[in-house]
Structures are given as structure tokens and as C-alpha cells.
XYZ file of C-alpha atoms in Angstrom:
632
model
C 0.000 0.000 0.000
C 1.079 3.085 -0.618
C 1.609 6.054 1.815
C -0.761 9.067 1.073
C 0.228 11.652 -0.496
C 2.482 9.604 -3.098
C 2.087 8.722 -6.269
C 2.181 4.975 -7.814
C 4.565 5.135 -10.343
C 4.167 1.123 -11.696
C 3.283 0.508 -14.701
C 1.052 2.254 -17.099
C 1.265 5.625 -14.259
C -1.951 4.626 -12.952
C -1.245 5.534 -9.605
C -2.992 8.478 -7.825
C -2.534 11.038 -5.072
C -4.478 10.889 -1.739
C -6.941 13.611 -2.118
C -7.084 16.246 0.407
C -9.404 15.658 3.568
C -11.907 18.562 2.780
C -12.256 17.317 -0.983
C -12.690 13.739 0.372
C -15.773 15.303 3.062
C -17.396 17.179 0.356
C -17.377 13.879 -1.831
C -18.811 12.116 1.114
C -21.501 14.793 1.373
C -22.459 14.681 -2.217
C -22.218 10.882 -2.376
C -24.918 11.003 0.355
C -26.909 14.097 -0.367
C -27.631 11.860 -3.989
C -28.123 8.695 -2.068
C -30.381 10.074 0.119
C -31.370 13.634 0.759
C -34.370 13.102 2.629
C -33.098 10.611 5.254
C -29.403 12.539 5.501
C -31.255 15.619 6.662
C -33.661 13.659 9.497
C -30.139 11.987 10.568
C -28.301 15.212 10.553
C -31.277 17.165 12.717
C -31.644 14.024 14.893
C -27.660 13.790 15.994
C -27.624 17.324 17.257
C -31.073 17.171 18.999
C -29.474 14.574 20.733
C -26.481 16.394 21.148
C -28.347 19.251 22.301
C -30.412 17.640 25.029
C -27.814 16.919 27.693
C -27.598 20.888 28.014
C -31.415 21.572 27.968
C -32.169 18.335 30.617
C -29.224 20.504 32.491
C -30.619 24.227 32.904
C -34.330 22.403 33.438
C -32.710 20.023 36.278
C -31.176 23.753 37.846
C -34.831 25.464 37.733
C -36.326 22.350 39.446
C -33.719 22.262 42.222
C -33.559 26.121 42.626
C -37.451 25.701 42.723
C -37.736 23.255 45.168
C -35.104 24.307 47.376
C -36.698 28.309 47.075
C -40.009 27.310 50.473
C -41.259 31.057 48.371
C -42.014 29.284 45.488
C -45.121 27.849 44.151
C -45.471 23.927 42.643
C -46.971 25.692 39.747
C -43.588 27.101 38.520
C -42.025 23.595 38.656
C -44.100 22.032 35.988
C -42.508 24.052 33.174
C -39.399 22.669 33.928
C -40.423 19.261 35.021
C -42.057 18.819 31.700
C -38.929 20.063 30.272
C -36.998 17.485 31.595
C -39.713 14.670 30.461
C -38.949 15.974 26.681
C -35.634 15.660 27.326
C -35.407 12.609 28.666
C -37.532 11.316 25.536
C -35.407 12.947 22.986
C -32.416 11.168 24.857
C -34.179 7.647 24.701
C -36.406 7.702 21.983
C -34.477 9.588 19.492
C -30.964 7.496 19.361
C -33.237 4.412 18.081
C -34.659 6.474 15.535
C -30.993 7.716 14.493
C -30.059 4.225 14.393
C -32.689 3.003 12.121
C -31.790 6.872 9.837
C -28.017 5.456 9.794
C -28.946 1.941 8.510
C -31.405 3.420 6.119
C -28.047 5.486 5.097
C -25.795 2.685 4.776
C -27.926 0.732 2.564
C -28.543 3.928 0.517
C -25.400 5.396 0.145
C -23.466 1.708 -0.363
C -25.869 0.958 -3.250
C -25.386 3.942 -4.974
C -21.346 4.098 -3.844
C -21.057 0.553 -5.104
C -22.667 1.201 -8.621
C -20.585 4.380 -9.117
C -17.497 2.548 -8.267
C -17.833 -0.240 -10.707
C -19.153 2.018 -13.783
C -15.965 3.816 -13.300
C -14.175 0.642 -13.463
C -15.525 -0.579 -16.521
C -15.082 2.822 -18.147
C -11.190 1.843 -17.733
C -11.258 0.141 -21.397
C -7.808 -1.589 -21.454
C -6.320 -3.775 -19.083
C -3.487 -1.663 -17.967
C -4.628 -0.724 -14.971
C -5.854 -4.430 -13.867
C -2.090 -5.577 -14.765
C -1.126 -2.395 -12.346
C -0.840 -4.021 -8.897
C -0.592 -0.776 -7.228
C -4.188 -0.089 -8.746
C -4.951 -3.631 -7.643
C -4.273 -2.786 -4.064
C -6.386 0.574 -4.108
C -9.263 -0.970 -6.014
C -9.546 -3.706 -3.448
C -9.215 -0.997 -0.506
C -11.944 0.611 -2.775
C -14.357 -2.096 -3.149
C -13.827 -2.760 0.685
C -15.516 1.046 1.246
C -18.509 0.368 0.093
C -19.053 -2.637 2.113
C -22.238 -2.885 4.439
C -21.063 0.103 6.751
C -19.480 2.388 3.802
C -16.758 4.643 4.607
C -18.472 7.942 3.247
C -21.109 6.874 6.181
C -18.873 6.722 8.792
C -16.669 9.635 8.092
C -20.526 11.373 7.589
C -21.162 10.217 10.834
C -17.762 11.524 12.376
C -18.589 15.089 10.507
C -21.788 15.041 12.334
C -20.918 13.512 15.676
C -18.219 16.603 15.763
C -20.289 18.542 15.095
C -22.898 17.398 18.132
C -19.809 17.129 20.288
C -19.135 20.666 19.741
C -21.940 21.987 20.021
C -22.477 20.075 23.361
C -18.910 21.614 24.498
C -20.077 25.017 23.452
C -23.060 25.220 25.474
C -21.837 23.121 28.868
C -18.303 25.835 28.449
C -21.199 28.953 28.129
C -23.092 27.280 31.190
C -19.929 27.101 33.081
C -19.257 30.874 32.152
C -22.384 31.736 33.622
C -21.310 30.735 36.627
C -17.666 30.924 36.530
C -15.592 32.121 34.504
C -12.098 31.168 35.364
C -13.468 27.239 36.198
C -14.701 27.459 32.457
C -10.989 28.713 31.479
C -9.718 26.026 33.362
C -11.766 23.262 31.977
C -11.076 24.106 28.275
C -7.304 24.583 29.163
C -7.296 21.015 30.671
C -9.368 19.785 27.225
C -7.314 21.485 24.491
C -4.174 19.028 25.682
C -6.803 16.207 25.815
C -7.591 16.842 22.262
C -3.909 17.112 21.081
C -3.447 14.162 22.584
C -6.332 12.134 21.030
C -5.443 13.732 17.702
C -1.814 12.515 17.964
C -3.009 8.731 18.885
C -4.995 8.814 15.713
C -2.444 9.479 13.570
C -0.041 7.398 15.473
C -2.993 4.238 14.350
C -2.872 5.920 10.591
C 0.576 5.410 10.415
C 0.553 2.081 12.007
C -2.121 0.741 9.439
C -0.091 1.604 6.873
C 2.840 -0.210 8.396
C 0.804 -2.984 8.750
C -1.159 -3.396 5.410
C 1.475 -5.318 3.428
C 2.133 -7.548 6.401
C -1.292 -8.152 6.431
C -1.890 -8.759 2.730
C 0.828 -11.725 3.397
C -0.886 -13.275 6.201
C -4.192 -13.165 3.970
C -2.099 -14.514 1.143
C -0.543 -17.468 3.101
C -4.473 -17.654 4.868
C -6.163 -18.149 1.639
C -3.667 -20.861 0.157
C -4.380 -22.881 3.419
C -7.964 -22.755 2.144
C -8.481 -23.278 -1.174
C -8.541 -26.300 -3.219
C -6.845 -24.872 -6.111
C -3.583 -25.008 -4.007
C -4.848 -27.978 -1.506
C -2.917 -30.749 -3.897
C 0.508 -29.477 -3.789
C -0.017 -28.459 -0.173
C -0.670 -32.172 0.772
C 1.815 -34.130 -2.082
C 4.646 -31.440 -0.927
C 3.872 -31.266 3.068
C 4.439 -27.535 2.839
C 1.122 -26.683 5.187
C 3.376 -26.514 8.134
C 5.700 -24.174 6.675
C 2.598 -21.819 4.731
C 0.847 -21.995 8.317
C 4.437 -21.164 10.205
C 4.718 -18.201 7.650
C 0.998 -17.080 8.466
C 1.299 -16.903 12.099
C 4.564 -14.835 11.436
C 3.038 -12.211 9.637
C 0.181 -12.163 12.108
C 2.157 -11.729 15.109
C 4.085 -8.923 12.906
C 1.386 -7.387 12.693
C 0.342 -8.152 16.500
C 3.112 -6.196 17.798
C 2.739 -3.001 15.406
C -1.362 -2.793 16.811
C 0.228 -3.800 20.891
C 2.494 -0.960 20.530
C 0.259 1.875 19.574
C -2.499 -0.169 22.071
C 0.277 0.465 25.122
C 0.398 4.286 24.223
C -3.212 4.556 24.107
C -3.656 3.027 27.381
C -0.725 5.317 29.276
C -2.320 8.517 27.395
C -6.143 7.349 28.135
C -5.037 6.844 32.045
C -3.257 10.333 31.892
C -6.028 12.153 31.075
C -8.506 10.292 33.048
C -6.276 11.203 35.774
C -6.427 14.682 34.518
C -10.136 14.793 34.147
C -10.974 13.069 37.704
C -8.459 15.666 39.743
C -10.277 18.777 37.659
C -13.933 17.173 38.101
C -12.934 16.813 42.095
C -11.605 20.551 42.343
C -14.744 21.794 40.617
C -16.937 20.013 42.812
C -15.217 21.393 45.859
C -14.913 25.128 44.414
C -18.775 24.791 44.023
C -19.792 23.288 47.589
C -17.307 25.956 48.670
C -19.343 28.854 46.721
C -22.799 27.000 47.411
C -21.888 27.539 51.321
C -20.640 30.959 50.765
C -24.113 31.600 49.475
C -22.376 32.188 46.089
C -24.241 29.007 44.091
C -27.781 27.965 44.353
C -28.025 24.162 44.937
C -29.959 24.306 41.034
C -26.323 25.824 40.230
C -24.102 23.331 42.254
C -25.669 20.674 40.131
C -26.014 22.276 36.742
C -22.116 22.954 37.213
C -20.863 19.138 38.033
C -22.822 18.385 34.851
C -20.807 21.062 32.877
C -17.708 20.053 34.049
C -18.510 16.355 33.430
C -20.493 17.059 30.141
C -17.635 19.565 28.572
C -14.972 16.627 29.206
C -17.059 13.444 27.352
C -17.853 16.741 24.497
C -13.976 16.585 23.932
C -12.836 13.288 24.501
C -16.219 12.390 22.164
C -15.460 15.094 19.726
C -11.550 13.807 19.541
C -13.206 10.106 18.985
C -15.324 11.901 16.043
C -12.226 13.658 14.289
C -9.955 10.223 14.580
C -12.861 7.990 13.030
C -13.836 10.671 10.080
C -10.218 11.066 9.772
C -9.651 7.259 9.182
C -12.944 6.607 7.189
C -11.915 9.696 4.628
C -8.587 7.688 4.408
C -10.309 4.898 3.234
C -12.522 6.560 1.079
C -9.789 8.202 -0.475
C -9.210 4.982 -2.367
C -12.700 4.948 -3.572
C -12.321 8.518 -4.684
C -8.965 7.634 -6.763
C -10.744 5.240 -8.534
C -13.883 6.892 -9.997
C -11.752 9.568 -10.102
C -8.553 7.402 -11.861
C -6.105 8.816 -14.551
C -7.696 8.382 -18.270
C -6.561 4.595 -19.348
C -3.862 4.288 -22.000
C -6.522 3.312 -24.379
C -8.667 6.318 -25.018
C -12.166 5.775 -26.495
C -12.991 6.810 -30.188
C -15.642 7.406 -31.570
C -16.419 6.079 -34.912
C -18.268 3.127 -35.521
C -16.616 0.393 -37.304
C -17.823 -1.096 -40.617
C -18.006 -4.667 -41.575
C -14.302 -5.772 -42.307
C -13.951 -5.324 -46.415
C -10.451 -5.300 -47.237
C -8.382 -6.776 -44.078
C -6.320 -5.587 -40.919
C -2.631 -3.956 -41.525
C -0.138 -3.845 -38.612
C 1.967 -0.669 -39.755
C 5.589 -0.672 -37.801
C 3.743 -1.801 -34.792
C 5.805 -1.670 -31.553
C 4.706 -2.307 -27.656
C 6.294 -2.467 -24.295
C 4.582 -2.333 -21.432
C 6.572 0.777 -19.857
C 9.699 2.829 -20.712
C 11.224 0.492 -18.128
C 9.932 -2.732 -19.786
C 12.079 -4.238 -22.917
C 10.382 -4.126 -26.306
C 7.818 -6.902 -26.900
C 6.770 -6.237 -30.453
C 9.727 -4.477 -32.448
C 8.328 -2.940 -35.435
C 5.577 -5.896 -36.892
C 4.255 -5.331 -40.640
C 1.619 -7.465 -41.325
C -1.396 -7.304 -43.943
C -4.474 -9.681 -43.532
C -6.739 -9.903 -45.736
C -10.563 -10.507 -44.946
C -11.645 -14.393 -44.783
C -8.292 -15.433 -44.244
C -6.841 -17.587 -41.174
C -4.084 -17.015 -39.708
C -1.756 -18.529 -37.505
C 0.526 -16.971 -35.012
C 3.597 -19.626 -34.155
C 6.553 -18.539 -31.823
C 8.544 -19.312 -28.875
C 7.225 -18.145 -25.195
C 7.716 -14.394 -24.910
C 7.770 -13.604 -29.075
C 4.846 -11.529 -28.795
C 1.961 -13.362 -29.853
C -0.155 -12.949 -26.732
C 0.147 -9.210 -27.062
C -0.255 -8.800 -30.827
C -3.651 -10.273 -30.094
C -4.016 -7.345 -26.888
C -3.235 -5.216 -29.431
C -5.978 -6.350 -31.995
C -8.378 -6.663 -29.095
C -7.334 -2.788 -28.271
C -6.721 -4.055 -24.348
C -3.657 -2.189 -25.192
C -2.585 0.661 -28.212
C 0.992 0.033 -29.862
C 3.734 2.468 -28.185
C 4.487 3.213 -31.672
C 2.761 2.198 -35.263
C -1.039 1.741 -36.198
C -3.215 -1.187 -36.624
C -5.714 0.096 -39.661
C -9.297 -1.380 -40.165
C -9.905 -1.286 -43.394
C -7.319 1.075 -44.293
C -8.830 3.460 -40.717
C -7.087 3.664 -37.411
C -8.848 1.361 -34.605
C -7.994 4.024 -32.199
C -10.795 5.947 -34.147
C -13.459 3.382 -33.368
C -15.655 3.394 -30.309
C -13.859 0.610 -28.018
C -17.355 -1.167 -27.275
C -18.460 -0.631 -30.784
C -14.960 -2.087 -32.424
C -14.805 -4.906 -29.791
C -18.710 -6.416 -30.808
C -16.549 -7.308 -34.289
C -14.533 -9.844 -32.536
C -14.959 -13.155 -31.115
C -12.551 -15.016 -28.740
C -11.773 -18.297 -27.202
C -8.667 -17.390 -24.459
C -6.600 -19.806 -22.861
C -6.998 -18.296 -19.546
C -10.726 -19.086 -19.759
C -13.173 -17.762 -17.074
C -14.846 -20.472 -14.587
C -18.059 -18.823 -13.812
C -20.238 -19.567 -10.989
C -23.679 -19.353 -12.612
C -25.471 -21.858 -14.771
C -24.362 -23.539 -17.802
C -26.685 -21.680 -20.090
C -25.693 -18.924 -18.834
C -21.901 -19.163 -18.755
C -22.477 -19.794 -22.508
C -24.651 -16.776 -23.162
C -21.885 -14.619 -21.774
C -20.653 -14.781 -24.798
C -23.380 -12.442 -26.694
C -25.764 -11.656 -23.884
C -28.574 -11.289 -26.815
C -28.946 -15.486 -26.755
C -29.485 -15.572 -22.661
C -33.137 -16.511 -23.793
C -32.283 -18.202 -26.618
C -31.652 -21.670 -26.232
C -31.549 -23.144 -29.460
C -28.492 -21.014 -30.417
C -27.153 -21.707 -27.016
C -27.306 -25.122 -27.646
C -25.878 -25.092 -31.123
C -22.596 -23.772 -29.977
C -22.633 -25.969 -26.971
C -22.959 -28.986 -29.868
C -20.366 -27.567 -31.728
C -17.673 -26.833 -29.198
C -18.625 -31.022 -28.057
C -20.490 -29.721 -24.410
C -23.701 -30.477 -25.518
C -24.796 -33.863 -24.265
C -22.473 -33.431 -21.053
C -24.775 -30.253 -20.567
C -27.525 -32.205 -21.083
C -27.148 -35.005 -18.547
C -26.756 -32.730 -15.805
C -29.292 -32.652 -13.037
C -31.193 -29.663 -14.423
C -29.849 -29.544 -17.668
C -28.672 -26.380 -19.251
C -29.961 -24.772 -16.046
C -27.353 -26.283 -13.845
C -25.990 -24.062 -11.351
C -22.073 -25.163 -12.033
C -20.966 -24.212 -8.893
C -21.136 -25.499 -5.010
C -20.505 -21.834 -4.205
C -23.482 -20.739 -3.607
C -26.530 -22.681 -1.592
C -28.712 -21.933 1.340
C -28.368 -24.513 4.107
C -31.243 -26.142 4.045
C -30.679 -27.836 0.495
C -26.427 -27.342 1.011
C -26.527 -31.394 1.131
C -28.718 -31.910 -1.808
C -25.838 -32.993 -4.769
C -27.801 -31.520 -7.348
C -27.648 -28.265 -6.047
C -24.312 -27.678 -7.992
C -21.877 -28.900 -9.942
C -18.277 -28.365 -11.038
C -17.166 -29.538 -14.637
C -13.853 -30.895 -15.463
C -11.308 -28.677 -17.009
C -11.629 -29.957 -20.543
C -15.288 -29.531 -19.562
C -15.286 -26.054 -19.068
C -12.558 -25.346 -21.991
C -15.337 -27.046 -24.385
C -17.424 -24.443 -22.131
C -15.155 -21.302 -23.008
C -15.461 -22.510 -26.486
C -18.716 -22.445 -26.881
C -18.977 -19.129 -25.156
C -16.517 -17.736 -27.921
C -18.711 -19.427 -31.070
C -21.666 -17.845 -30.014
C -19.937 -14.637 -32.028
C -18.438 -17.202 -34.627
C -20.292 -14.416 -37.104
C -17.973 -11.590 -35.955
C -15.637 -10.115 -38.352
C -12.361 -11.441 -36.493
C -12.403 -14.734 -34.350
C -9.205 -14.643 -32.164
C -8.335 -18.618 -30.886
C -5.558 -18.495 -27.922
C -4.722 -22.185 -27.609
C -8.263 -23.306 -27.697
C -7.617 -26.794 -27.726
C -4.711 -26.888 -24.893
C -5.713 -29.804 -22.531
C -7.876 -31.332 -24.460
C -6.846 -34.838 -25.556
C -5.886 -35.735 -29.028
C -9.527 -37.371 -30.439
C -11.134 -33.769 -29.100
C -8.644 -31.319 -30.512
C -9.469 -32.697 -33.967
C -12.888 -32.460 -33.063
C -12.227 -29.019 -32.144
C -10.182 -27.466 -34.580
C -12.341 -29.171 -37.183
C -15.472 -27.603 -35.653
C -13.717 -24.058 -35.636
C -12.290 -24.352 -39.639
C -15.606 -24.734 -40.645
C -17.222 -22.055 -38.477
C -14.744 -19.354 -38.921
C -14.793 -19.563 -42.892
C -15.215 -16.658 -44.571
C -13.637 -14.169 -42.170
C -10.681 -13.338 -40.209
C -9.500 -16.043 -37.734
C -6.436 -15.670 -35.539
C -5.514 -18.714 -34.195
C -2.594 -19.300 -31.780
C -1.167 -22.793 -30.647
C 2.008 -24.039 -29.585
C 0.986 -27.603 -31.419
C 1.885 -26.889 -34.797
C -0.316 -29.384 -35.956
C -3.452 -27.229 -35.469
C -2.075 -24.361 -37.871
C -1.359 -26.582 -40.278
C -4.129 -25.919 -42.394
C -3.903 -21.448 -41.864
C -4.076 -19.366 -45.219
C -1.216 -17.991 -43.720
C 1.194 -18.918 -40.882
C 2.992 -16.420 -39.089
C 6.468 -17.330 -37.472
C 7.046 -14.332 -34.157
C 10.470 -14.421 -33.008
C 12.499 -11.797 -30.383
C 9.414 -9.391 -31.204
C 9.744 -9.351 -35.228
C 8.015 -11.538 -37.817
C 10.763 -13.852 -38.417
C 8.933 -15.833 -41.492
C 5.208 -16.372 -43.342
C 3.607 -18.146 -45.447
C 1.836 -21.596 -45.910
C 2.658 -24.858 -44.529
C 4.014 -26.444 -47.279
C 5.704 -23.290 -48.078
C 7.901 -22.694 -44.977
C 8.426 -26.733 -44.493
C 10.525 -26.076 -47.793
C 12.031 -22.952 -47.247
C 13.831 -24.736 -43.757
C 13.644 -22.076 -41.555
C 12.340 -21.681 -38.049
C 9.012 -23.046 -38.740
C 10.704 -26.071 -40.506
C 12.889 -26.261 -37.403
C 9.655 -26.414 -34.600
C 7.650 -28.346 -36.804
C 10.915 -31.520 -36.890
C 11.451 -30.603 -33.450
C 8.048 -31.137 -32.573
C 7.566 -34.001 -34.804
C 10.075 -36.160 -33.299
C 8.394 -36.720 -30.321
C 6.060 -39.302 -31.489
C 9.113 -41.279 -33.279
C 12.097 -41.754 -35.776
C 9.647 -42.288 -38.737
C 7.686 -38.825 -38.938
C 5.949 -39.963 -42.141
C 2.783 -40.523 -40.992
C 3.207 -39.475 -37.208
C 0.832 -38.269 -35.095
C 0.629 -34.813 -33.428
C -2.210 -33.512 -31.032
C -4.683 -35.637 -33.022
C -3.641 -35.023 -36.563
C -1.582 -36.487 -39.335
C 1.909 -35.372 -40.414
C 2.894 -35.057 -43.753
């Protein structure tokens, strides 16, 4: 985590400043004030009611006393007051429940609408910089964690306005006290002021220590979560490495134990100091006013309306120093929520054209990428023409750049330098959601989601959630169909064990979890249900799968992608055997192209992966098998 006040630097320059504490409170006002007026201005005039009644039950308590104790008076003057106190001592009990239900009512409110602003903003970030950024990583997970079910503009609202009711409750027990006397009200605001310094100085003292604490903490989660999960359960158990993850754990917890007993030790010696503080001043006051009370200088309505401003002036400032640590810390943590609907445009700035079906083809012009000034070139300066209806295959070593020439023609990323041309125009021109509803995808790092099978396939084109016969079409051609089918509730299968309430949490139909070539035929169908998109981009879509089903595959996808651009990427060479055009990527340049046949004969690097590859599977390649094919 970074400290406020500095700037992440990582990456794509991402990273944003802290805002300032009265820009983060007027955010948090506005936030609410949108959320909800109505409710915000009943909580607001509730708190200092509240705040106000400890005063008012005060002077009415000092004209009951003076009235009883006065023989001269007559009962009939008491019942002003003593109805006085009876509405005070209703706002006092009756009111804090209603202010409880008003802050609820708030923090439903304002986290709904907080929530749905955060995430818009997020997916108005159109690239993936910022989500390959791990400093943004870090402040959109502090973000997300604001707008939890007690948001962080609500509690630094309610530390604005619980200042504000302390102060005003200060203000009128210190003008009580200087009814009576003066230099005892001098004296009690003297002995507060260091109170508040103090209280001010352990808050930031627990700032600083939280941000000590945060990456220590973010390991002990780490460590925490691998003890828990079954992705990383196997290893844990084959390896016996629990012992050392869980010795790690505790390490970073008791870290982070010590940081939180330190600051805890100075609160104590500082809360006992000024308790001491407060108990010798309340004791003094008490006798200067049974002193002055005998001296006929106090009424006994006086004696007791000044204990209670002594007493009530010292919770007003140890209250209001409470109030201006917690909005301090809550406007901390909103700040992250503010730098992220707030965030530095993305890399990859909008357009706004809208793109025309593909005529003519896709030209990278001198295209170069790196991630950074600070990262090495990726792509060094690609020229490459394809032509509409044509597939193509991208073939390379790890690291040659094929991944991100596909970023690139997805527009997650721009080139550094160079254009990629649509049809002879600039996809940086185009409208990012616009340009992207031309291309289909199957990725390699395909998402598992945890919601039916039909609808982990409609994701794909959420226009055929209600359509089932297309659904099912590219469920039957990606070879899911019939394993969708046999499922307890069919295509409606929740394909998770994620979510469940506990009364049917035994029930095994409740959810399931497919295999992994499961959900890769999954992902694939997902992808086909845009198989009529002007570019089909295929990352590996047959890795895992064994060799009957990749031919079943990449069968299925020749015959669905004719007739437009495909860009197909696969480490067994076998697949891209049958590519209009084969493109050989190597240190960030296009090393060789052509067709199969073509670069077997010219002997080059594709010659030299293919044989490579190839002898695998034995000394006679005629007639060897690779990944489900035949060689030639």
C-alpha cells in the first residue's frame, strides 16, 4: 500500500494522489446528499437534537432544584421545567433508536449507490493496464472494501456530524460554566485542548501504524487463503508444505500483533493520563462549588447544573476527539474509492467512430509495444497485412509476442508506436465497445463462472441468454452439448457449489463443477456464439484437451470461422497446419510467413519447430501423429 500523499509510479502511471481531507468530506456529502437527501437531513437534525439535550435536561434540572429548594415558590412554577426534563429525557431515549434506524437506512442507501458508481468507473477503464497495475490492484480492493455494508463515506458522515454534536455540546456546557464561573470554564477548556492534542496525535499514530501494517497483512491473507483453497490444496498435501505456509501465516500475524500492541500500550498510558487529569479537575470543581454554594455564592440548582458542565464539557472533547480520529480514518479509506472513480484516463482512449463490416483486411503498420519505458520491447516494429476471410496462424517461442499482438488487436492495449488500420482506418478511431462487438474469442486463460451452464455460454453475446436453441448449437459444436444435457437440471445447472442456502447445502444436485476440458469445451462455446464476428481470435483453444477432441475441435472451428478473419494461436503446430497464412514471431519481429508447405521447404524456423516437434512421437515422422492429426 502506498503512503498518502504519493504517487504509484508502476506501470502504465496509474497511480494516484491521496486527495485532500476537505475534498474527500465534500465527496462524502455529495455521495450522500444523492443517495439520500431526505433521510441525511432527518439523521443530521436528529444527531444534534441529541447532542443538544444533555444541556437543555441541564438548565431544566437547575430550575427544578432552585425551585424546590426556594419554600417562596409555588409547585406551579415547577411544571414548566419538570415537563422540560420529560422531553428531554424522551429525545435522549427515543431519538438514538430512531438515528439508528436513519443510519442503517443510510448505509444501505449510500453503499448501493457508492457501489454502482465505483464499478461504472471501473468498466469505463477500457484496457487492461490498470488491472495488470498491482498498485491499482491494491487501491481498487481498498476501494471495493468502502462500500461494504457500513461504507466509509457513512462513517466519516457520521464523524462530521458527531463533531459537530460534540461541539456543540462543548459550546453550550463551556457557556453554562461561564455563567457561573468564569475562570473554572478557562480552566476546563485549558485542561481539554491538551486532551484533544493528545487524542489527535493517537490517531495518527494508528494511521501510520495501518499503513505499516497493510502489506504484512496482505501476506498473512495470502498465506491464509492458500491454506484454504482447493486450487492449491494438492501441492499443499503431495509437498507437506502446510506446516511451513501456516508457520509463515502466524509470522506475519504476530508482525502485525506487535505493530497494533504498541500503539495499544500508548493509548492506554495517554487514556489513564487524562482520566487522571479529568478526575483531579472534576474533584476541584466540585469542591470550588460546595465551597461557593456555602458561601451563598451558588444555588443548589447551580451546584448541580455545574458538576454536569464540568462532566459534560470533558465526554464533548474526549467524544469530539473520537469523532475527528474515526472521520479522519474513514476519509482515508474513502480516499481509495475517490482515486478510482476519479482514476487517470486509461492508455486506451475511447474513439468514436463506428466500425464497418471488415472489407479489405487488418494492416499492422511498424507496430511496436512495451509495457513501460522500463519494460524491454515486446513487439519491435511488426508489418503485417491480412486480408478478410483469411486464417491465420501466429507460431513462436514463449515471450515472441503473440499474446500481445492479439491485446493489441483486441485494443486491451494501443501500440507504443505504429497503427493497426481497419480497413485502411485507425482502430484508435473506433468506439472501443463498438470495435470490440466485431470480434470473437476463445482465451486460454478461460473464465470459470459460478452461474449456470446456459448462462456461462450466453456470456458470450448476452442477446442469446433466452435463446436456447443457439445456445445449444454452440454448446454442440464446441462437443459440451450432451455433457450439458445429462446434468441434473440440464442447461440450467448451477455449475458451482458456491453458492446454496443450508437447508438444500446437502442436496448434490444443487451444484456442480465440470472438469477442465469440460469447461474449456465451455469457453469454447462461449466464444462461437460470435463465430459471425468479423475477427475470431483462438488463444490455444484446444490446450488440454486430448488428441480425439482437438481434432474435433479445430475441425469444428475451420468450418465455423470460414469466410472471415481467424487468428488462431497454438504451440501444437499441428493445429495451424491448415492457416491461409502462418505467421512465425520471433524476439518481437516476424521472423517468417507463409503456408505450410511453403515454410516446411524454405527450412527455416518453422521447418525447425515443426521436426522438433515431430520427433516426439518417433524416428519415422511420415505418418506421425501430433495432437490428433496427421503429419505429412
Amino acid at each position: 500500500m502506498t503512503r498518502p500523499g504519493t504517487r504509484l509510479r508502476r506501470g502504465h502511471g496509474v497511480g494516484l494522489r491521496t486527495p485532500s481531507w476537505a475534498l474527500g468530506g465534500l465527496a462524502a456529502w455529495s455521495l450522500a446528499i444523492a443517495a439520500a437527501p431526505g433521510v441525511l437531513a432527518l439523521h443530521v437534525a436528529a444527531t444534534l437534537a441529541v447532542g443538544l439535550a444533555p444541556v437543555f435536561i441541564a438548565w431544566q434540572l437547575k430550575l427544578v432544584i432552585d425551585g424546590i429548594a426556594d419554600a417562596a415558590s409555588r409547585t406551579g412554577v415547577l411544571i414548566g421545567p419538570v415537563l422540560g426534563l420529560a422531553v428531554g429525557g424522551l429525545v435522549v431515549s427515543v431519538v438514538p433508536q430512531v438515528i439508528r434506524f436513519l443510519r442503517g437506512e443510510m448505509d444501505r442507501r449510500v453503499g448501493l449507490l457508492a457501489q454502482d458508481r465505483l464499478f461504472t468507473a471501473v468498466e469505463r477503464l477500457p484496457g487492461l493496464a490498470p488491472f495488470e497495475d498491482p498498485g491499482f490492484l491494491d487501491r481498487l480492493r481498498l476501494a471495493v472494501q468502502s462500500t461494504s455494508t457500513s461504507p466509509y463515506p457513512n462513517q466519516a458522515l457520521d464523524g462530521m456530524v458527531g463533531t459537530v454534536q460534540s461541539t456543540v455540546v462543548a459550546l453550550g456546557f463551556l457557556g453554562t460554566m461561564l455563567t457561573l464561573s468564569p475562570p473554572m470554564a478557562a480552566l476546563v477548556l485549558a485542561a481539554g485542548l491538551p486532551a484533544l492534542g493528545a487524542q489527535l496525535a493517537l490517531s495518527r499514530a494508528n494511521a501510520r501504524m495501518q499503513g505499516r501494517i497493510g502489506p504484512v497483512e496482505r501476506r498473512e491473507f495470502f498465506y491464509a487463503s492458500l491454506l484454504s483453497t482447493v486450487e492449491a490444496a494438492k501441492e499443499i498435501r503431495l509437498f507437506g508444505i502446510g506446516p511451513f505456509l501456516r508457520t509463515r501465516m502466524l509470522d506475519h500475524r504476530n508482525r502485525a500483533n506487535h505493530a497494533k500492541q504498541a500503539v495499544a500500550k500508548r493509548e492506554v498510558m495517554t487514556q489513564l493520563a487524562l482520566s487522571s487529569l479529568s478526575a483531579v479537575l472534576a474533584g476541584g470543581g466540585l469542591v470550588w462549588a460546595v465551597l461557593a454554594a456555602g458561601a451563598g455564592e451558588l444555588t443548589p440548582g447551580a451546584v448541580a447544573v455545574f458538576v454536569a458542565a464540568v462532566s459534560g464539557t470533558q465526554n464533548a472533547l474526549v467524544t469530539l476527539t473520537i469523532d475527528v480520529a474515526r472521520t479522519h480514518h474513514s476519509l482515508l479509506m474513502f480516499g481509495h474509492y475517490r482515486e478510482v472513480t476519479t482514476a487517470a484516463p486509461d492508455p486506451v482512449r475511447p474513439g468514436s467512430l463506428l466500425p464497418a463490416p471488415l472489407r479489405t483486411g487488418i494492416e499492422l503498420r511498424d507496430v511496436w509495444f512495451r509495457y513501460s519505458e522500463r519494460h524491454p520491447w515486446i513487439l519491435r516494429g511488426v508489418d503485417l497485412f491480412i486480408p478478410a476471410a483469411t486464417s491465420v496462424s501466429l507460431v513462436g517461442l514463449n515471450g515472441a509476442g503473440k499474446s500481445t499482438l492479439v491485446k493489441l488487436l483486441c485494443r486491451f492495449y494501443d501500440p507504443t508506436r505504429g497503427r493497426i488500420l481497419w480497413d485502411g482506418i485507425d482502430i484508435r478511431l473506433f468506439d472501443v465497445s463498438a470495435y470490440r462487438d466485431r470480434i470473437g474469442a476463445v482465451f486460454q486463460d478461460y473464465m470459470h463462472y459460478d452461474m449456470t451452464a446456459e448462462e456461462n455460454i450466453a456470456l458470450g453475446d448476452l442477446r442469446a441468454l433466452d435463446d436456447h436453441p443457439r445456445l445449444a448449437d454452440a454448446a454442440r459444436r464446441a462437443g459440451i452439448h450432451e455433457a450439458l444435457s445429462a446434468l441434473p437440471h440440464g442447461y440450467g445447472t448451477l455449475l458451482s457449489r458456491t453458492y446454496f442456502s443450508e437447508a438444500d447445502k446437502d442436496d448434490p444436485d444443487t451444484g456442480l463443477v465440470l472438469s477442465e476440458g469440460q469447461w474449456q469445451r465451455l469457453s469454447l462455446a462461449r466464444g462461437l456464439l460470435r463465430d459471425d464476428r468479423d475477427v475470431m481470435i483462438l488463444d490455444e483453444p484446444s490446450a488440454g484437451l486430448d488428441a480425439q477432441a482437438e481434432d474435433e475441435i479445430h475441425s469444428s472451428l475451420r468450418s465455423c470461422r470460414a469466410g472471415r478473419i481467424s487468428v488462431l494461436i497454438s504451440h501444437r503446430l499441428n493445429a495451424v497446419r491448415h492457416a491461409d497464412m502462418i505467421v512465425v514471431l520471433g524476439d518481437g519481429r516476424i521472423a517468417e510467413s507463409g503456408r505450410h508447405a511453403e515454410l516446411l521447404s524454405a527450412d527455416g524456423e518453422y521447418a525447425r519447430l515443426f521436426r522438433l516437434q515431430s520427433a516426439g512421437y518417433g524416428p519415422d515422422n511420415e505418418g506421425a501423429t501430433l495432437g490428433g492429426g496427421v503429419l505429412p
